[in-house]
Amino acid sequence: MFEYAHRQTFLARVRRRSIQFIRWSPVLIVALLLRNWSESFEAFHSWTGLTLDYPGEYRLDRHIELTVLGLLLLGLGVRWRVCPPWRTLLSASFRQWSTLALAYLLILALAIFITNDRAFFNDFRPIDPMDQPRAWWIFLATLLLGAWQQEIWGRAILQSTLRRMVDCRWIAIVLNAVLLSIDQPGHRADTFCLAILLGIVFTHTRSLVCTTAIHLVVDLSLDVLQGGPSWRPDG
């Protein structure tokens, strides 16, 4: 009798998780398709108003599109209770995210120094906002929107949907990291590690502000180590 009850409980759990997986799979597929829509349909770039004739504008244009589309899809996710509510997504204490960002920055600097002790001696050439105001604003907008849209899609939408599907936060974090690293053929290892870190932070805080702040620190520190943005007008 005990074995029969245990078997029925196990089958009910498997049935429930299978229904959850099938129920939320279309949401994940749609999110993945929409996330790559701007690269698949390049003819729709004109609505942002950018001319795309200046270095860095194409990347900014794509970030604008993904930010707007991500916010629309995130709004539906919040309404359907797939994603955390807006109040949770947009709330974070300064002490919380700054401590995490500083800790990760120290780990990143230590890892880079161990692997390449000359990495900190690169010629850093910051953009002068007085001499190149357009490049300065494009760089800032690209940096902010890039981190923001990646957190909207990577954490708030994809990770939240995966957690609904598999009903396990750790499996959702790993699966999300795998999906995000597939899109980065030249940086799969570091993308996977960063996705794991930000996934853990998002699981505990459920805050886009917190993960975006850490993402900004990472992107900015990498730009500094590389001597500035790769699309510099004089580079």
PDB file of C-alpha atoms in Angstrom:
ATOM      1  CA  MET A   1       0.000   0.000   0.000  1.00  0.00           C
ATOM      2  CA  PHE A   2       2.815   2.378   0.838  1.00  0.00           C
ATOM      3  CA  GLU A   3       4.621   1.607  -2.429  1.00  0.00           C
ATOM      4  CA  TYR A   4       1.431   2.178  -4.403  1.00  0.00           C
ATOM      5  CA  ALA A   5       0.846   5.577  -2.755  1.00  0.00           C
ATOM      6  CA  HIS A   6       4.464   6.542  -3.320  1.00  0.00           C
ATOM      7  CA  ARG A   7       4.197   5.563  -6.997  1.00  0.00           C
ATOM      8  CA  GLN A   8       1.013   7.573  -7.427  1.00  0.00           C
ATOM      9  CA  THR A   9       2.618  10.617  -5.819  1.00  0.00           C
ATOM     10  CA  PHE A  10       5.623  10.317  -8.116  1.00  0.00           C
ATOM     11  CA  LEU A  11       3.432   9.964 -11.217  1.00  0.00           C
ATOM     12  CA  ALA A  12       1.342  12.977 -10.179  1.00  0.00           C
ATOM     13  CA  ARG A  13       4.513  15.050  -9.761  1.00  0.00           C
ATOM     14  CA  VAL A  14       5.812  13.979 -13.179  1.00  0.00           C
ATOM     15  CA  ARG A  15       2.437  14.731 -14.755  1.00  0.00           C
ATOM     16  CA  ARG A  16       2.323  18.193 -13.163  1.00  0.00           C
ATOM     17  CA  ARG A  17       5.840  19.083 -14.318  1.00  0.00           C
ATOM     18  CA  SER A  18       5.149  17.765 -17.818  1.00  0.00           C
ATOM     19  CA  ILE A  19       2.068  19.969 -18.063  1.00  0.00           C
ATOM     20  CA  GLN A  20       4.088  22.976 -16.884  1.00  0.00           C
ATOM     21  CA  PHE A  21       6.820  22.248 -19.426  1.00  0.00           C
ATOM     22  CA  ILE A  22       4.352  21.939 -22.306  1.00  0.00           C
ATOM     23  CA  ARG A  23       2.367  24.969 -21.153  1.00  0.00           C
ATOM     24  CA  TRP A  24       5.300  27.376 -21.036  1.00  0.00           C
ATOM     25  CA  SER A  25       7.314  26.013 -24.003  1.00  0.00           C
ATOM     26  CA  PRO A  26       5.520  28.233 -26.578  1.00  0.00           C
ATOM     27  CA  VAL A  27       6.343  31.304 -24.471  1.00  0.00           C
ATOM     28  CA  LEU A  28      10.030  30.367 -24.477  1.00  0.00           C
ATOM     29  CA  ILE A  29      10.043  29.731 -28.239  1.00  0.00           C
ATOM     30  CA  VAL A  30       8.349  33.062 -28.975  1.00  0.00           C
ATOM     31  CA  ALA A  31      10.795  34.890 -26.681  1.00  0.00           C
ATOM     32  CA  LEU A  32      13.809  33.327 -28.407  1.00  0.00           C
ATOM     33  CA  LEU A  33      12.437  34.185 -31.864  1.00  0.00           C
ATOM     34  CA  LEU A  34      11.641  37.791 -30.938  1.00  0.00           C
ATOM     35  CA  ARG A  35      15.028  38.235 -29.279  1.00  0.00           C
ATOM     36  CA  ASN A  36      16.757  37.638 -32.629  1.00  0.00           C
ATOM     37  CA  TRP A  37      14.221  39.397 -34.800  1.00  0.00           C
ATOM     38  CA  SER A  38      16.286  42.545 -35.417  1.00  0.00           C
ATOM     39  CA  GLU A  39      19.122  40.495 -36.902  1.00  0.00           C
ATOM     40  CA  SER A  40      16.757  38.430 -39.049  1.00  0.00           C
ATOM     41  CA  PHE A  41      14.788  41.410 -40.400  1.00  0.00           C
ATOM     42  CA  GLU A  42      17.297  44.184 -40.973  1.00  0.00           C
ATOM     43  CA  ALA A  43      14.858  46.130 -43.148  1.00  0.00           C
ATOM     44  CA  PHE A  44      12.934  47.343 -40.069  1.00  0.00           C
ATOM     45  CA  HIS A  45      15.711  49.483 -38.599  1.00  0.00           C
ATOM     46  CA  SER A  46      14.400  52.785 -39.924  1.00  0.00           C
ATOM     47  CA  TRP A  47      11.794  53.388 -37.208  1.00  0.00           C
ATOM     48  CA  THR A  48      14.418  54.396 -34.607  1.00  0.00           C
ATOM     49  CA  GLY A  49      15.413  57.451 -36.632  1.00  0.00           C
ATOM     50  CA  LEU A  50      19.133  56.615 -36.652  1.00  0.00           C
ATOM     51  CA  THR A  51      20.976  57.039 -39.934  1.00  0.00           C
ATOM     52  CA  LEU A  52      23.387  54.146 -39.219  1.00  0.00           C
ATOM     53  CA  ASP A  53      26.181  56.070 -40.945  1.00  0.00           C
ATOM     54  CA  TYR A  54      28.177  56.682 -37.760  1.00  0.00           C
ATOM     55  CA  PRO A  55      30.357  54.165 -35.873  1.00  0.00           C
ATOM     56  CA  GLY A  56      28.359  52.491 -33.122  1.00  0.00           C
ATOM     57  CA  GLU A  57      24.907  53.541 -34.349  1.00  0.00           C
ATOM     58  CA  TYR A  58      24.013  50.092 -35.651  1.00  0.00           C
ATOM     59  CA  ARG A  59      24.623  48.555 -32.236  1.00  0.00           C
ATOM     60  CA  LEU A  60      22.650  51.333 -30.528  1.00  0.00           C
ATOM     61  CA  ASP A  61      19.828  50.875 -33.029  1.00  0.00           C
ATOM     62  CA  ARG A  62      19.605  47.171 -32.212  1.00  0.00           C
ATOM     63  CA  HIS A  63      19.639  47.872 -28.461  1.00  0.00           C
ATOM     64  CA  ILE A  64      16.760  50.346 -28.837  1.00  0.00           C
ATOM     65  CA  GLU A  65      14.685  47.826 -30.760  1.00  0.00           C
ATOM     66  CA  LEU A  66      15.364  45.023 -28.293  1.00  0.00           C
ATOM     67  CA  THR A  67      14.654  47.293 -25.312  1.00  0.00           C
ATOM     68  CA  VAL A  68      11.255  48.387 -26.633  1.00  0.00           C
ATOM     69  CA  LEU A  69      10.288  44.888 -27.729  1.00  0.00           C
ATOM     70  CA  GLY A  70      11.563  43.396 -24.471  1.00  0.00           C
ATOM     71  CA  LEU A  71       9.556  45.824 -22.341  1.00  0.00           C
ATOM     72  CA  LEU A  72       6.396  44.987 -24.287  1.00  0.00           C
ATOM     73  CA  LEU A  73       6.938  41.258 -23.857  1.00  0.00           C
ATOM     74  CA  LEU A  74       7.909  41.741 -20.217  1.00  0.00           C
ATOM     75  CA  GLY A  75       4.661  43.607 -19.614  1.00  0.00           C
ATOM     76  CA  LEU A  76       2.751  40.592 -20.914  1.00  0.00           C
ATOM     77  CA  GLY A  77       4.901  38.307 -18.761  1.00  0.00           C
ATOM     78  CA  VAL A  78       4.117  40.337 -15.656  1.00  0.00           C
ATOM     79  CA  ARG A  79       0.405  40.309 -16.506  1.00  0.00           C
ATOM     80  CA  TRP A  80       0.446  36.525 -17.000  1.00  0.00           C
ATOM     81  CA  ARG A  81       2.518  36.133 -13.799  1.00  0.00           C
ATOM     82  CA  VAL A  82       5.398  34.506 -15.644  1.00  0.00           C
ATOM     83  CA  CYS A  83       7.756  37.277 -14.533  1.00  0.00           C
ATOM     84  CA  PRO A  84       8.044  39.048 -11.165  1.00  0.00           C
ATOM     85  CA  PRO A  85       5.877  42.162 -10.656  1.00  0.00           C
ATOM     86  CA  TRP A  86       7.172  45.554 -11.764  1.00  0.00           C
ATOM     87  CA  ARG A  87       7.682  46.754  -8.193  1.00  0.00           C
ATOM     88  CA  THR A  88      10.075  43.870  -7.558  1.00  0.00           C
ATOM     89  CA  LEU A  89      11.848  44.162 -10.901  1.00  0.00           C
ATOM     90  CA  LEU A  90      12.562  47.879 -10.459  1.00  0.00           C
ATOM     91  CA  SER A  91      13.543  47.842  -6.787  1.00  0.00           C
ATOM     92  CA  ALA A  92      17.042  47.337  -5.366  1.00  0.00           C
ATOM     93  CA  SER A  93      19.052  48.849  -2.564  1.00  0.00           C
ATOM     94  CA  PHE A  94      22.308  50.636  -3.383  1.00  0.00           C
ATOM     95  CA  ARG A  95      24.217  48.600  -0.809  1.00  0.00           C
ATOM     96  CA  GLN A  96      22.959  45.363  -2.299  1.00  0.00           C
ATOM     97  CA  TRP A  97      23.950  45.837  -5.932  1.00  0.00           C
ATOM     98  CA  SER A  98      27.072  47.903  -5.270  1.00  0.00           C
ATOM     99  CA  THR A  99      28.516  45.215  -2.984  1.00  0.00           C
ATOM    100  CA  LEU A 100      27.853  42.510  -5.552  1.00  0.00           C
ATOM    101  CA  ALA A 101      29.245  44.629  -8.384  1.00  0.00           C
ATOM    102  CA  LEU A 102      32.408  45.451  -6.440  1.00  0.00           C
ATOM    103  CA  ALA A 103      32.944  41.807  -5.499  1.00  0.00           C
ATOM    104  CA  TYR A 104      32.575  40.679  -9.096  1.00  0.00           C
ATOM    105  CA  LEU A 105      34.832  43.466 -10.343  1.00  0.00           C
ATOM    106  CA  LEU A 106      37.584  42.390  -7.942  1.00  0.00           C
ATOM    107  CA  ILE A 107      37.221  38.766  -9.031  1.00  0.00           C
ATOM    108  CA  LEU A 108      37.318  39.823 -12.697  1.00  0.00           C
ATOM    109  CA  ALA A 109      40.408  41.991 -12.192  1.00  0.00           C
ATOM    110  CA  LEU A 110      42.189  39.212 -10.284  1.00  0.00           C
ATOM    111  CA  ALA A 111      41.360  36.623 -12.945  1.00  0.00           C
ATOM    112  CA  ILE A 112      42.565  38.884 -15.760  1.00  0.00           C
ATOM    113  CA  PHE A 113      45.751  39.780 -13.917  1.00  0.00           C
ATOM    114  CA  ILE A 114      46.551  36.113 -13.272  1.00  0.00           C
ATOM    115  CA  THR A 115      46.026  35.146 -16.915  1.00  0.00           C
ATOM    116  CA  ASN A 116      47.629  38.278 -18.405  1.00  0.00           C
ATOM    117  CA  ASP A 117      49.614  40.556 -16.094  1.00  0.00           C
ATOM    118  CA  ARG A 118      49.975  43.190 -18.860  1.00  0.00           C
ATOM    119  CA  ALA A 119      46.222  43.604 -19.302  1.00  0.00           C
ATOM    120  CA  PHE A 120      46.126  46.668 -17.020  1.00  0.00           C
ATOM    121  CA  PHE A 121      48.820  48.462 -19.008  1.00  0.00           C
ATOM    122  CA  ASN A 122      46.842  48.833 -22.215  1.00  0.00           C
ATOM    123  CA  ASP A 123      46.632  52.321 -23.689  1.00  0.00           C
ATOM    124  CA  PHE A 124      43.280  53.576 -22.459  1.00  0.00           C
ATOM    125  CA  ARG A 125      41.982  56.411 -24.636  1.00  0.00           C
ATOM    126  CA  PRO A 126      38.676  57.691 -23.240  1.00  0.00           C
ATOM    127  CA  ILE A 127      36.306  59.609 -25.471  1.00  0.00           C
ATOM    128  CA  ASP A 128      36.466  63.364 -24.898  1.00  0.00           C
ATOM    129  CA  PRO A 129      32.834  64.592 -24.715  1.00  0.00           C
ATOM    130  CA  MET A 130      33.912  68.081 -25.811  1.00  0.00           C
ATOM    131  CA  ASP A 131      35.763  66.960 -28.941  1.00  0.00           C
ATOM    132  CA  GLN A 132      33.468  64.057 -29.855  1.00  0.00           C
ATOM    133  CA  PRO A 133      30.040  64.716 -28.301  1.00  0.00           C
ATOM    134  CA  ARG A 134      28.191  62.424 -30.693  1.00  0.00           C
ATOM    135  CA  ALA A 135      30.542  59.505 -30.010  1.00  0.00           C
ATOM    136  CA  TRP A 136      30.243  60.176 -26.278  1.00  0.00           C
ATOM    137  CA  TRP A 137      26.449  60.024 -26.210  1.00  0.00           C
ATOM    138  CA  ILE A 138      26.332  57.006 -28.518  1.00  0.00           C
ATOM    139  CA  PHE A 139      28.769  55.205 -26.226  1.00  0.00           C
ATOM    140  CA  LEU A 140      26.761  55.996 -23.076  1.00  0.00           C
ATOM    141  CA  ALA A 141      23.422  55.080 -24.668  1.00  0.00           C
ATOM    142  CA  THR A 142      24.847  51.856 -26.097  1.00  0.00           C
ATOM    143  CA  LEU A 143      26.374  50.906 -22.738  1.00  0.00           C
ATOM    144  CA  LEU A 144      23.181  51.572 -20.743  1.00  0.00           C
ATOM    145  CA  LEU A 145      20.658  50.140 -23.196  1.00  0.00           C
ATOM    146  CA  GLY A 146      22.895  47.166 -23.976  1.00  0.00           C
ATOM    147  CA  ALA A 147      23.043  46.041 -20.352  1.00  0.00           C
ATOM    148  CA  TRP A 148      19.370  46.894 -19.761  1.00  0.00           C
ATOM    149  CA  GLN A 149      17.984  44.968 -22.740  1.00  0.00           C
ATOM    150  CA  GLN A 150      20.201  41.953 -22.061  1.00  0.00           C
ATOM    151  CA  GLU A 151      18.888  41.763 -18.509  1.00  0.00           C
ATOM    152  CA  ILE A 152      15.287  42.168 -19.669  1.00  0.00           C
ATOM    153  CA  TRP A 153      15.623  39.268 -22.093  1.00  0.00           C
ATOM    154  CA  GLY A 154      18.172  37.118 -20.276  1.00  0.00           C
ATOM    155  CA  ARG A 155      16.887  37.302 -16.742  1.00  0.00           C
ATOM    156  CA  ALA A 156      13.368  38.735 -16.544  1.00  0.00           C
ATOM    157  CA  ILE A 157      11.953  36.900 -19.581  1.00  0.00           C
ATOM    158  CA  LEU A 158      14.000  33.802 -20.438  1.00  0.00           C
ATOM    159  CA  GLN A 159      15.079  32.748 -16.948  1.00  0.00           C
ATOM    160  CA  SER A 160      11.639  33.396 -15.471  1.00  0.00           C
ATOM    161  CA  THR A 161      10.002  31.336 -18.241  1.00  0.00           C
ATOM    162  CA  LEU A 162      12.492  28.488 -17.820  1.00  0.00           C
ATOM    163  CA  ARG A 163      11.850  28.422 -14.094  1.00  0.00           C
ATOM    164  CA  ARG A 164       8.122  28.075 -14.767  1.00  0.00           C
ATOM    165  CA  MET A 165       8.854  25.250 -17.215  1.00  0.00           C
ATOM    166  CA  VAL A 166      11.231  23.110 -15.133  1.00  0.00           C
ATOM    167  CA  ASP A 167      10.097  24.211 -11.642  1.00  0.00           C
ATOM    168  CA  CYS A 168      13.703  24.341 -10.414  1.00  0.00           C
ATOM    169  CA  ARG A 169      15.640  27.588 -10.111  1.00  0.00           C
ATOM    170  CA  TRP A 170      19.097  26.003 -10.475  1.00  0.00           C
ATOM    171  CA  ILE A 171      18.214  24.071 -13.623  1.00  0.00           C
ATOM    172  CA  ALA A 172      16.633  27.250 -15.014  1.00  0.00           C
ATOM    173  CA  ILE A 173      19.828  29.217 -14.337  1.00  0.00           C
ATOM    174  CA  VAL A 174      22.019  26.651 -16.107  1.00  0.00           C
ATOM    175  CA  LEU A 175      19.670  26.241 -19.088  1.00  0.00           C
ATOM    176  CA  ASN A 176      19.421  30.000 -19.480  1.00  0.00           C
ATOM    177  CA  ALA A 177      23.211  30.346 -19.376  1.00  0.00           C
ATOM    178  CA  VAL A 178      23.522  27.691 -22.095  1.00  0.00           C
ATOM    179  CA  LEU A 179      20.959  29.447 -24.314  1.00  0.00           C
ATOM    180  CA  LEU A 180      22.648  32.824 -23.918  1.00  0.00           C
ATOM    181  CA  SER A 181      26.158  31.465 -24.506  1.00  0.00           C
ATOM    182  CA  ILE A 182      25.085  29.789 -27.762  1.00  0.00           C
ATOM    183  CA  ASP A 183      24.496  33.253 -29.263  1.00  0.00           C
ATOM    184  CA  GLN A 184      28.087  34.303 -28.431  1.00  0.00           C
ATOM    185  CA  PRO A 185      30.352  31.972 -30.468  1.00  0.00           C
ATOM    186  CA  GLY A 186      33.484  33.946 -29.663  1.00  0.00           C
ATOM    187  CA  HIS A 187      32.756  34.480 -25.965  1.00  0.00           C
ATOM    188  CA  ARG A 188      30.831  31.415 -24.860  1.00  0.00           C
ATOM    189  CA  ALA A 189      32.860  30.662 -21.737  1.00  0.00           C
ATOM    190  CA  ASP A 190      32.729  34.173 -20.226  1.00  0.00           C
ATOM    191  CA  THR A 191      29.095  34.626 -21.310  1.00  0.00           C
ATOM    192  CA  PHE A 192      28.179  31.369 -19.573  1.00  0.00           C
ATOM    193  CA  CYS A 193      29.975  32.346 -16.351  1.00  0.00           C
ATOM    194  CA  LEU A 194      28.444  35.822 -16.299  1.00  0.00           C
ATOM    195  CA  ALA A 195      24.981  34.364 -17.000  1.00  0.00           C
ATOM    196  CA  ILE A 196      25.373  31.967 -14.070  1.00  0.00           C
ATOM    197  CA  LEU A 197      26.399  34.806 -11.745  1.00  0.00           C
ATOM    198  CA  LEU A 198      23.634  37.180 -12.836  1.00  0.00           C
ATOM    199  CA  GLY A 199      21.147  34.312 -12.797  1.00  0.00           C
ATOM    200  CA  ILE A 200      21.943  33.600  -9.152  1.00  0.00           C
ATOM    201  CA  VAL A 201      21.682  37.299  -8.296  1.00  0.00           C
ATOM    202  CA  PHE A 202      18.331  37.581 -10.086  1.00  0.00           C
ATOM    203  CA  THR A 203      17.013  34.466  -8.354  1.00  0.00           C
ATOM    204  CA  HIS A 204      17.745  35.931  -4.930  1.00  0.00           C
ATOM    205  CA  THR A 205      16.813  39.570  -5.636  1.00  0.00           C
ATOM    206  CA  ARG A 206      14.373  39.315  -8.580  1.00  0.00           C
ATOM    207  CA  SER A 207      15.564  42.823  -9.415  1.00  0.00           C
ATOM    208  CA  LEU A 208      16.516  44.021 -12.901  1.00  0.00           C
ATOM    209  CA  VAL A 209      18.115  47.114 -11.387  1.00  0.00           C
ATOM    210  CA  CYS A 210      20.555  44.978  -9.419  1.00  0.00           C
ATOM    211  CA  THR A 211      21.589  42.722 -12.315  1.00  0.00           C
ATOM    212  CA  THR A 212      21.766  45.642 -14.761  1.00  0.00           C
ATOM    213  CA  ALA A 213      24.083  47.558 -12.418  1.00  0.00           C
ATOM    214  CA  ILE A 214      26.429  44.576 -12.176  1.00  0.00           C
ATOM    215  CA  HIS A 215      26.253  44.096 -15.951  1.00  0.00           C
ATOM    216  CA  LEU A 216      27.188  47.754 -16.465  1.00  0.00           C
ATOM    217  CA  VAL A 217      30.202  47.408 -14.183  1.00  0.00           C
ATOM    218  CA  VAL A 218      31.379  44.352 -16.121  1.00  0.00           C
ATOM    219  CA  ASP A 219      30.920  45.953 -19.563  1.00  0.00           C
ATOM    220  CA  LEU A 220      32.563  49.219 -18.523  1.00  0.00           C
ATOM    221  CA  SER A 221      35.538  47.459 -16.923  1.00  0.00           C
ATOM    222  CA  LEU A 222      36.066  45.388 -20.061  1.00  0.00           C
ATOM    223  CA  ASP A 223      35.952  48.544 -22.202  1.00  0.00           C
ATOM    224  CA  VAL A 224      38.590  50.136 -19.985  1.00  0.00           C
ATOM    225  CA  LEU A 225      40.850  47.095 -20.214  1.00  0.00           C
ATOM    226  CA  GLN A 226      40.447  47.043 -24.003  1.00  0.00           C
ATOM    227  CA  GLY A 227      41.378  50.694 -24.347  1.00  0.00           C
ATOM    228  CA  GLY A 228      37.904  52.035 -25.035  1.00  0.00           C
ATOM    229  CA  PRO A 229      34.981  51.036 -27.277  1.00  0.00           C
ATOM    230  CA  SER A 230      35.879  49.032 -30.361  1.00  0.00           C
ATOM    231  CA  TRP A 231      33.989  51.398 -32.687  1.00  0.00           C
ATOM    232  CA  ARG A 232      35.906  54.554 -31.699  1.00  0.00           C
ATOM    233  CA  PRO A 233      36.011  57.089 -34.557  1.00  0.00           C
ATOM    234  CA  ASP A 234      39.765  57.457 -34.165  1.00  0.00           C
ATOM    235  CA  GLY A 235      40.441  53.766 -33.412  1.00  0.00           C
TER     236      GLY A 235
END
